[in-house]
Amino acid sequence: MARLLRLLHILHTIGRYRLDDLLRNPQSPRTLKMLLLAYRVYPKVDEPRGMRLRKAFEELGPIFVKFGQQLSTRPDLMPPDIVSELDRLQDNVAPFSSDLFIEIVERALGKPIDQLFKHFDREPLASASVAQVHTAELHSGEEVVVKAVRPGLEPTIEKDTSLLRWFAELVEKYSSEGRRLRPVEVVDEYRDTIFDELDLCREGANATQLRRNFEGSDMLYIPEVYWDYTRQNVLVLERIYGHSVTDSENLKANGIDLKVLAERGVEVFFTQVFDHNFFHADMHPGNVFISKLHPHNPSYMAVDMAIVGSLTREDQYYLARNLLAMFRRDYRQVAELHVLSGWVPKGTSVSGFEAAIRAVCEPIFEKPLKEISFGQALISLFRTARRYRMPVQPQLVLLQKTLLNIEGMGRQIYPDLDLWATAHPFLERWVRERFSPKALLKDFQYHSPEWIEKFPQVPHLIFDTVTEVKQLAQIAPQLKAASEALRDSESRSSRRLRNSVLNVIAFGLLGSGIWLALQESPQLGALSPQTILLLMTGLVALIIK
């Protein structure tokens, strides 16, 4: 009964915001058009489709808000106007009871709250769709934040995602645009992502790895995880204090060099992607702050490491070379790299793909470099590749979204940010160092224990291979004879099948002609042209069979 009521609420919300317009197009099947007619009873809403979709998600609650945020990370699938609107979804959800929060923490950590913390603030610091955060102080004096997963989320997620999947299946079945956007795949991906976010140990592990990667760096600070106080549904982190990344006036007032800050944000991103191969994939303004220390040498601080990404070594290399080639306008190399990397099928026409990339990129590069959106250029490149049957690359999708976030924040901080001027030398250095003698020696040292372990087996493997080759050479004549016999047998079967089909067709045509001839007249001259054609065709088919 509860599921039925929830379904009715969702259907009513679709009508209130006239989301049926997203499914209606001239190519829609008649059945879908008839079903959507029921929504005509709702008044028309004079708002852009993206805004209507965002408001509907906000009304339907936290799980749908989170789903909208997930959709906003798929610029490869969603239209730009919807992506930009869903980017505005805020995770400000009404907090749940502080008593219930304390009960969750006490049950997870096995002690009363006053034994765990010297001081605990009952007023929540932040409340989101998946978790709630309170501040506290450890008995040892460290200030911390305590994060706990909302209670009873799993049944709600199961119920709402099953309904979302049902809608996605309908959209995919009845809408050609829906099939292009692959909504079922998006819903399944969302379900996996949100269940991953329920595991705060995973988030803690991600934070620890990022902290280790930037240990001693003055570019990015990651708060410490207190593992003794962390469980699957509770996470305790060092509390940090910083400026909002979006408050440019406040940053200026505090003497922070905005140009350096914006360029350093780009450097942080590329360092994570290429040097560390482990990047924070949810770096929107709510998760990034500016340290109050050293305003002339500003650094970032990041929280909420639930979503991270990484690339294979091959993807790192091809991506770096793609970006360098794209900004040199060497579209031939871009096309060749896509084929070499396996991002598009091996049989793809390099010349045709090159022309398609040129058509997309040339208008972009007619602008001054500082006006070029690096992230949008990358998205345009991958969208073009999708037309050549490039499969979805989840790691590249995360990368696109993160790059858009970083670029957007950078330009908000310093509007004249020339992202390419910052990224270009970094990428050139990385590609150069990738094949330096030092890097090759490092790779050798990394793999040498495995090679040494396997080396004693090499003579046996060579001997076994030679033996197998000899055995194959001995039976090759028998295999060849068997292959020829099979080919002859298949040829005879094929001829018999062809003759049988021709017989059926010939006798069918001839029989039809004779039957019509008997119906029309026993005299040949009185037969109609259609009957004569049938008789002649049947006779010809019998002769050539």
C-alpha atoms as one frame of an Amber mdcrd trajectory, in Angstrom:
protein
   0.000   0.000   0.000   2.843   2.392   0.895   4.532   1.691  -2.443   1.271
   2.404  -4.309   0.811   5.709  -2.486   4.418   6.668  -3.271   3.858   5.830
  -6.932   0.709   7.995  -7.017   2.644  10.864  -5.429   5.367  10.568  -8.082
   2.805  10.445 -10.925   1.033  13.505  -9.495   4.361  15.385  -9.241   5.129
  14.554 -12.886   1.794  16.151 -13.779   2.218  19.241 -11.587   5.513  20.094
 -13.296   4.373  18.803 -16.705   7.381  16.513 -17.036   5.361  14.578 -19.601
   6.766  17.121 -22.081  10.167  15.431 -21.705   8.707  12.220 -23.154   6.474
  13.684 -25.842   7.895  13.939 -29.371   6.572  13.282 -32.895   8.259   9.862
 -33.006   6.614   8.660 -29.770   4.484   5.494 -30.160   0.730   5.966 -30.261
   0.329   4.021 -26.988   2.604   6.451 -25.119   0.848   9.474 -26.636  -2.489
   8.146 -25.406  -1.117   7.539 -21.910   0.331  11.053 -21.751  -3.005  12.601
 -22.736  -4.113  12.182 -19.100  -1.581  14.849 -18.065  -3.357  17.460 -20.218
  -5.718  18.007 -17.261  -2.806  19.690 -15.424  -2.227  23.379 -16.237   0.752
  24.299 -18.415   3.870  25.402 -16.506   5.754  28.308 -18.112   9.214  27.378
 -16.871  12.229  25.783 -18.612  12.248  21.980 -18.559  15.424  21.820 -16.456
  13.920  24.033 -13.758  10.724  21.945 -13.691  12.750  18.749 -13.318  14.847
  20.247 -10.504  11.782  21.418  -8.581  10.128  18.010  -8.969  13.207  16.263
  -7.533  13.278  18.701  -4.611   9.609  18.017  -3.880  10.030  14.226  -4.087
  12.651  14.212  -1.345  16.283  13.334  -0.532  16.637  10.203  -2.696  15.412
  12.062  -5.767  17.591  15.089  -4.928  20.588  12.755  -4.839  19.470  11.209
  -8.143  19.266  14.684  -9.694  22.792  15.406  -8.486  23.906  12.131 -10.066
  22.272  13.098 -13.384  24.139  16.411 -13.289  27.397  14.421 -13.395  26.438
  12.928 -16.775  26.963  15.755 -19.307  27.758  13.016 -21.824  24.114  11.891
 -21.647  21.994  14.830 -20.463  21.300  18.016 -22.454  23.346  21.035 -21.262
  20.295  23.029 -20.092  19.181  20.188 -17.781  22.713  19.586 -16.462  23.202
  23.258 -15.554  19.852  23.358 -13.732  20.402  20.096 -11.837  23.795  21.454
 -10.761  21.810  23.854  -8.590  20.297  21.076  -6.501  21.345  21.703  -2.916
  21.698  18.935  -0.365  20.038  21.008   2.376  17.656  18.482   3.907  15.743
  18.913   7.165  17.823  17.412  10.014  16.643  14.386  11.937  16.441  14.285
  15.733  19.670  14.903  17.665  18.615  12.223  20.160  18.398   9.732  17.316
  21.810  10.881  16.029  23.348  10.300  19.477  21.682   6.881  19.677  23.218
   5.892  16.292  26.699   7.027  17.394  26.487   5.309  20.773  25.276   2.044
  19.260  28.029   2.100  16.591  30.890   2.966  18.974  29.616   1.054  22.003
  29.930   3.866  24.575  27.805   6.742  25.917  28.292  10.048  24.116  29.890
  11.755  27.140  32.520   9.007  27.362  33.291   9.338  23.664  33.538  13.138
  23.552  34.509  15.876  25.982  31.904  18.069  24.337  29.185  17.263  21.776
  27.091  19.925  20.014  23.490  18.774  19.758  22.796  21.357  17.032  23.695
  19.863  13.610  26.391  21.615  11.579  24.962  20.316   8.283  22.267  17.942
   7.118  22.271  16.210   3.732  20.280  13.503   1.985  22.556  10.652   3.096
  24.135  11.850   6.353  24.077  14.459   9.102  27.063  16.198  10.729  27.593
  17.491  14.289  30.663  19.083  15.844  32.391  17.697  18.922  35.623  17.751
  20.940  37.633  14.686  21.898  38.840  14.215  25.474  42.363  14.732  24.121
  41.363  18.240  22.994  41.037  17.831  19.179  38.050  19.485  17.536  36.199
  17.050  15.261  33.094  16.631  13.155  30.927  13.549  13.611  29.085  12.257
  10.562  26.342   9.609  10.765  24.205   7.996   8.077  20.496   8.783   8.218
  18.507   5.930   9.794  16.226   3.734   7.674  17.707   4.829   4.359  18.221
   1.403   2.784  14.481   0.452   2.511  13.722   3.956   1.175  16.508   3.696
  -1.385  15.323   0.241  -2.482  11.732   1.454  -2.842  12.507   4.704  -4.657
  15.197   3.273  -6.945  12.883   0.406  -7.954  10.258   2.994  -8.932  12.882
   5.071 -10.731  13.982   1.982 -12.643  10.387   1.247 -13.633  10.032   4.786
 -15.025  13.411   4.452 -16.758  12.304   1.218 -18.426   9.144   2.934 -19.706
  11.143   5.880 -21.055  13.659   3.561 -22.707  10.890   1.432 -24.229   8.684
   4.202 -25.606  11.100   7.044 -26.406  13.867   7.064 -28.999  15.510   9.929
 -27.076  15.174   7.822 -23.939  17.014   4.936 -25.559  19.849   7.297 -26.475
  20.126   8.523 -22.873  20.043   4.940 -21.467  18.054   5.827 -18.305  18.088
   2.253 -16.942  21.885   2.302 -16.915  21.855   5.698 -15.168  19.446   4.481
 -12.465  21.497   1.320 -11.853  24.664   3.415 -11.591  22.926   5.774  -9.159
  21.807   2.868  -6.973  25.381   1.566  -6.735  26.729   5.061  -5.988  24.287
   5.879  -3.206  24.798   2.503  -1.503  28.563   3.144  -1.651  27.965   6.485
   0.076  26.249   4.695   2.956  29.593   3.060   3.818  31.491   5.752   5.719
  34.515   3.473   6.137  34.940   3.737   2.366  34.814   7.532   2.586  37.331
   7.469   5.437  39.693   5.284   3.403  39.409   7.678   0.441  40.170  10.652
   2.707  43.198   8.878   4.193  44.593   8.108   0.727  44.115  11.696  -0.480
  45.698  13.019   2.718  48.702  10.733   2.217  49.032  11.830  -1.424  49.226
  15.519  -0.435  51.237  15.051   2.736  53.707  17.932   2.993  52.031  19.798
   0.115  50.917  23.424   0.399  48.280  23.001  -2.351  45.550  20.843  -0.744
  44.762  19.860   2.847  42.603  16.849   3.712  41.332  16.489   7.323  42.569
  13.571   9.395  40.318  10.538   9.941  40.016   9.265  13.521  39.743   5.562
  12.832  39.119   4.593  16.475  35.827   6.500  16.226  34.852   5.381  12.720
  32.449   2.617  11.731  30.378   1.790   8.630  27.666   4.318   9.587  29.744
   6.783  11.667  32.776   8.830  10.588  34.815  11.191  12.773  37.089  13.713
  11.056  39.321  16.596  12.086  37.384  19.854  12.039  38.747  22.444   9.612
  38.120  26.210   9.311  38.295  28.018   6.016  36.826  30.663   3.722  34.005
  29.827   1.306  35.446  29.282  -2.172  32.583  31.237  -3.764  32.921  34.420
  -1.638  35.394  36.351  -3.805  34.892  39.620  -1.906  35.753  37.976   1.416
  38.811  36.313  -0.162  40.016  39.682  -1.486  39.400  41.339   1.880  41.613
  38.717   3.515  44.465  39.446   1.118  44.295  36.161  -0.804  45.892  36.274
  -4.265  42.951  35.158  -6.446  45.030  34.568  -9.600  47.411  32.244  -7.754
  44.469  30.560  -6.034  42.641  29.862  -9.314  45.769  28.519 -11.035  46.584
  26.365  -8.019  43.124  24.780  -8.221  43.927  23.648 -11.770  47.290  22.317
 -10.606  45.614  20.389  -7.753  43.257  18.732 -10.219  45.926  17.683 -12.707
  48.222  16.502  -9.904  45.456  14.212  -8.619  44.602  12.880 -12.080  48.053
  12.363 -13.564  50.629  12.237 -10.742  48.558  10.429  -8.106  45.905   8.782
 -10.334  43.377   9.208  -7.508  41.115  12.246  -7.673  38.346  13.753  -5.560
  35.400  13.486  -7.960  32.911  15.675  -6.092  34.746  18.992  -5.817  31.758
  21.342  -5.954  31.900  24.599  -3.923  30.167  23.014  -0.911  33.043  20.554
  -0.486  35.973  22.938  -1.029  37.288  25.695   1.263  40.247  28.096   1.284
  42.715  27.950   4.155  42.937  31.069   6.321  46.704  30.598   6.633  49.291
  32.151   4.275  46.999  34.353   2.083  49.818  35.055  -0.407  50.443  31.320
  -0.797  46.823  30.119  -0.647  45.832  26.470  -0.344  42.618  24.484  -0.630
  40.910  22.232   1.895  38.484  19.509   0.807  35.827  17.411   2.556  33.321
  14.681   1.580  35.481  12.121  -0.211  32.658   9.623  -0.835  33.182   9.764
  -4.621  36.686   9.376  -6.049  37.995   8.371  -9.469  41.076   6.902 -11.085
  42.270   6.081 -14.606  44.244   3.207 -16.049  47.835   4.007 -17.079  46.731
   3.704 -20.693  43.802   6.114 -20.206  46.087   8.619 -18.459  48.536   8.537
 -21.367  45.923   8.747 -24.139  43.993  11.486 -22.333  47.090  13.651 -21.862
  48.126  13.222 -25.491  44.541  13.845 -26.680  44.377  17.137 -24.798  47.774
  18.261 -26.111  46.869  17.302 -29.689  43.438  18.942 -29.444  44.855  22.300
 -28.378  47.492  22.079 -31.124  44.545  21.479 -33.496  46.140  18.214 -34.586
  42.797  16.495 -35.153  44.380  13.621 -37.061  46.310  12.604 -33.958  43.191
  12.971 -31.783  41.337  10.556 -34.081  44.254   8.102 -34.180  44.619   8.178
 -30.379  40.922   7.375 -29.921  41.308   4.306 -32.122  44.602   3.236 -30.509
  43.153   3.592 -27.006  40.156   1.411 -27.876  37.735   4.238 -27.011  36.203
   3.777 -30.477  36.053   0.526 -32.497  39.204  -0.494 -34.382  37.432  -0.311
 -37.762  36.507   3.367 -37.345  37.427   5.546 -40.324  40.195   7.787 -38.996
  39.620  10.337 -41.797  35.880  10.528 -41.134  36.409  10.782 -37.388  39.040
  13.483 -37.914  36.577  15.535 -39.961  33.884  15.186 -37.285  36.299  16.321
 -34.540  37.432  19.297 -36.641  33.810  20.390 -37.141  33.244  20.364 -33.364
  36.539  21.901 -32.220  37.258  24.621 -34.779  34.425  26.934 -33.636  35.670
  26.589 -30.047  39.251  27.518 -30.865  38.286  30.625 -32.787  37.827  32.247
 -29.350  40.638  33.624 -27.171  42.108  30.829 -25.031  40.878  32.319 -21.776
  37.277  32.106 -23.083  37.550  28.426 -24.009  35.898  26.031 -21.587  38.396
  23.217 -21.193  35.753  20.907 -19.708  33.188  21.673 -22.413  35.818  21.034
 -25.103  36.493  17.609 -23.570  32.769  16.835 -23.398  32.325  17.888 -27.047
  35.181  15.574 -28.000  33.651  12.579 -26.207  30.164  13.335 -27.557  31.582
  13.265 -31.078  33.262   9.938 -30.282  29.932   8.576 -29.009  28.505   8.988
 -32.531  31.243   6.587 -33.602  29.981   3.979 -31.085  32.343   4.953 -28.271
  31.010   3.108 -25.195  30.447   5.005 -21.949  33.717   5.256 -20.016  32.634
   5.754 -16.361  36.097   6.929 -15.282  36.142   9.570 -18.039  32.622  10.737
 -17.153  33.731  11.377 -13.548  36.774  13.190 -14.889  34.664  15.438 -17.143
  32.403  16.454 -14.272  35.309  17.129 -11.909  37.084  19.215 -14.537  33.919
  21.269 -15.102  33.640  21.867 -11.336  37.294  22.903 -11.041  37.109  25.166
 -14.087  33.864  26.746 -12.897  35.292  27.473  -9.442  38.523  28.775 -10.956
  36.718  31.243 -13.207  34.415  32.272 -10.361  37.480  33.095  -8.239  39.442
  34.704 -11.084  37.354  35.380 -14.230  40.434  35.831 -16.441  41.730  32.352
 -15.634  43.443  30.887 -18.707  43.123  27.230 -17.804  45.066  26.093 -20.850
  48.076  28.252 -19.971  48.155  26.466 -16.597  47.407  22.962 -17.873  49.598
  22.928 -20.992  53.040  22.969 -19.293  51.823  20.433 -16.710  50.695  17.971
 -19.402  53.852  18.429 -21.466  56.002  17.808 -18.396  53.964  14.728 -17.456
  54.208  13.161 -20.945  57.952  13.932 -21.056  58.570  12.410 -17.605  56.385
   9.397 -18.367  59.075   8.084 -20.753  62.161   9.398 -18.989  64.935   6.917
 -18.001  64.059   7.565 -14.353  60.406   6.576 -14.919  61.397   3.455 -16.879
  63.803   2.440 -14.096  61.053   2.961 -11.534  58.701   0.717 -13.555  61.433
  -1.909 -13.812  61.996  -1.826 -10.049  58.238  -2.107  -9.451  57.816  -5.181
 -11.684  61.207  -6.832 -11.158  60.206  -8.953  -8.100  57.375 -10.518 -10.111
  59.675 -11.095 -13.121  62.384 -12.653 -10.931  59.781 -14.910  -9.303  58.586
 -16.148 -12.705  62.004 -16.340 -14.401  62.833 -19.931 -13.273  59.627 -21.079
 -15.014  60.662 -19.572 -18.368  62.722 -22.577 -19.653  59.844 -24.944 -18.863
  57.386 -22.639 -20.628  59.646 -22.465 -23.709  60.049 -26.280 -23.755  56.272
 -26.803 -23.386  55.580 -24.315 -26.169  58.061 -25.997 -28.558  56.524 -29.411
 -27.760  53.016 -28.101 -28.485  54.200 -26.580 -31.781  55.729 -29.953 -32.821
  52.519 -31.779 -31.927  50.474 -29.303 -33.928  52.857 -29.719 -36.895  52.385
 -33.512 -36.746  48.603 -33.363 -36.791  48.447 -30.431 -39.248  47.823 -32.701
 -42.305  44.924 -34.444 -40.522  43.502 -31.055 -39.453  43.822 -29.767 -43.017
  42.086 -32.842 -44.452  39.321 -32.631 -41.859  38.903 -28.931 -42.606  38.630
 -29.583 -46.353  36.146 -32.424 -45.772  34.067 -30.136 -43.541  34.200 -27.381
 -46.149  33.100 -29.847 -48.891  30.301 -31.115 -46.679  29.149 -27.557 -45.918
  29.315 -26.757 -49.642  27.168 -29.790 -50.529  24.686 -28.944 -47.783  24.568
 -25.363 -48.991  23.932 -26.506 -52.577  21.187 -28.888 -51.429  19.560 -26.142
 -49.378  19.774 -23.690 -52.282  18.254 -26.233 -54.679  15.468 -27.050 -52.246
  14.595 -23.365 -51.833  14.687 -22.816 -55.607  12.494 -25.890 -56.149   9.902
 -24.583 -53.721   9.936 -21.141 -55.345   9.918 -22.518 -58.920   7.106 -25.025
 -58.393   5.166 -22.457 -56.379   5.363 -19.898 -59.203   4.667 -22.503 -61.873
   1.763 -24.013 -59.935   0.235 -20.590 -59.356   0.554 -19.812 -63.066  -1.083
 -23.101 -64.101  -3.925 -22.609 -61.616  -4.603 -19.106 -62.935  -4.354 -20.332
 -66.531  -6.996 -23.006 -65.911  -9.234 -20.408 -64.288  -8.882 -17.959 -67.177
  -8.944 -20.026 -70.429  -7.639 -23.303 -71.838  -6.286 -21.361 -74.831  -2.781
 -19.891 -74.371  -3.526 -16.747 -76.323  -6.315 -15.754 -73.980  -4.152 -15.718
 -70.854  -3.565 -12.470 -68.967  -0.039 -10.917 -68.862   0.208 -11.633 -65.090
  -0.471 -15.353 -65.633   2.035 -15.583 -68.503   4.655 -13.824 -66.298   4.099
 -16.332 -63.476   4.448 -19.304 -65.846   7.592 -17.921 -67.485   9.213 -17.047
 -64.126   8.468 -20.524 -62.765   9.999 -22.197 -65.856  13.119 -19.966 -65.666
  13.542 -20.768 -61.932  13.355 -24.516 -62.715  15.977 -24.169 -65.455  18.541
 -22.157 -63.446  18.259 -24.096 -60.214
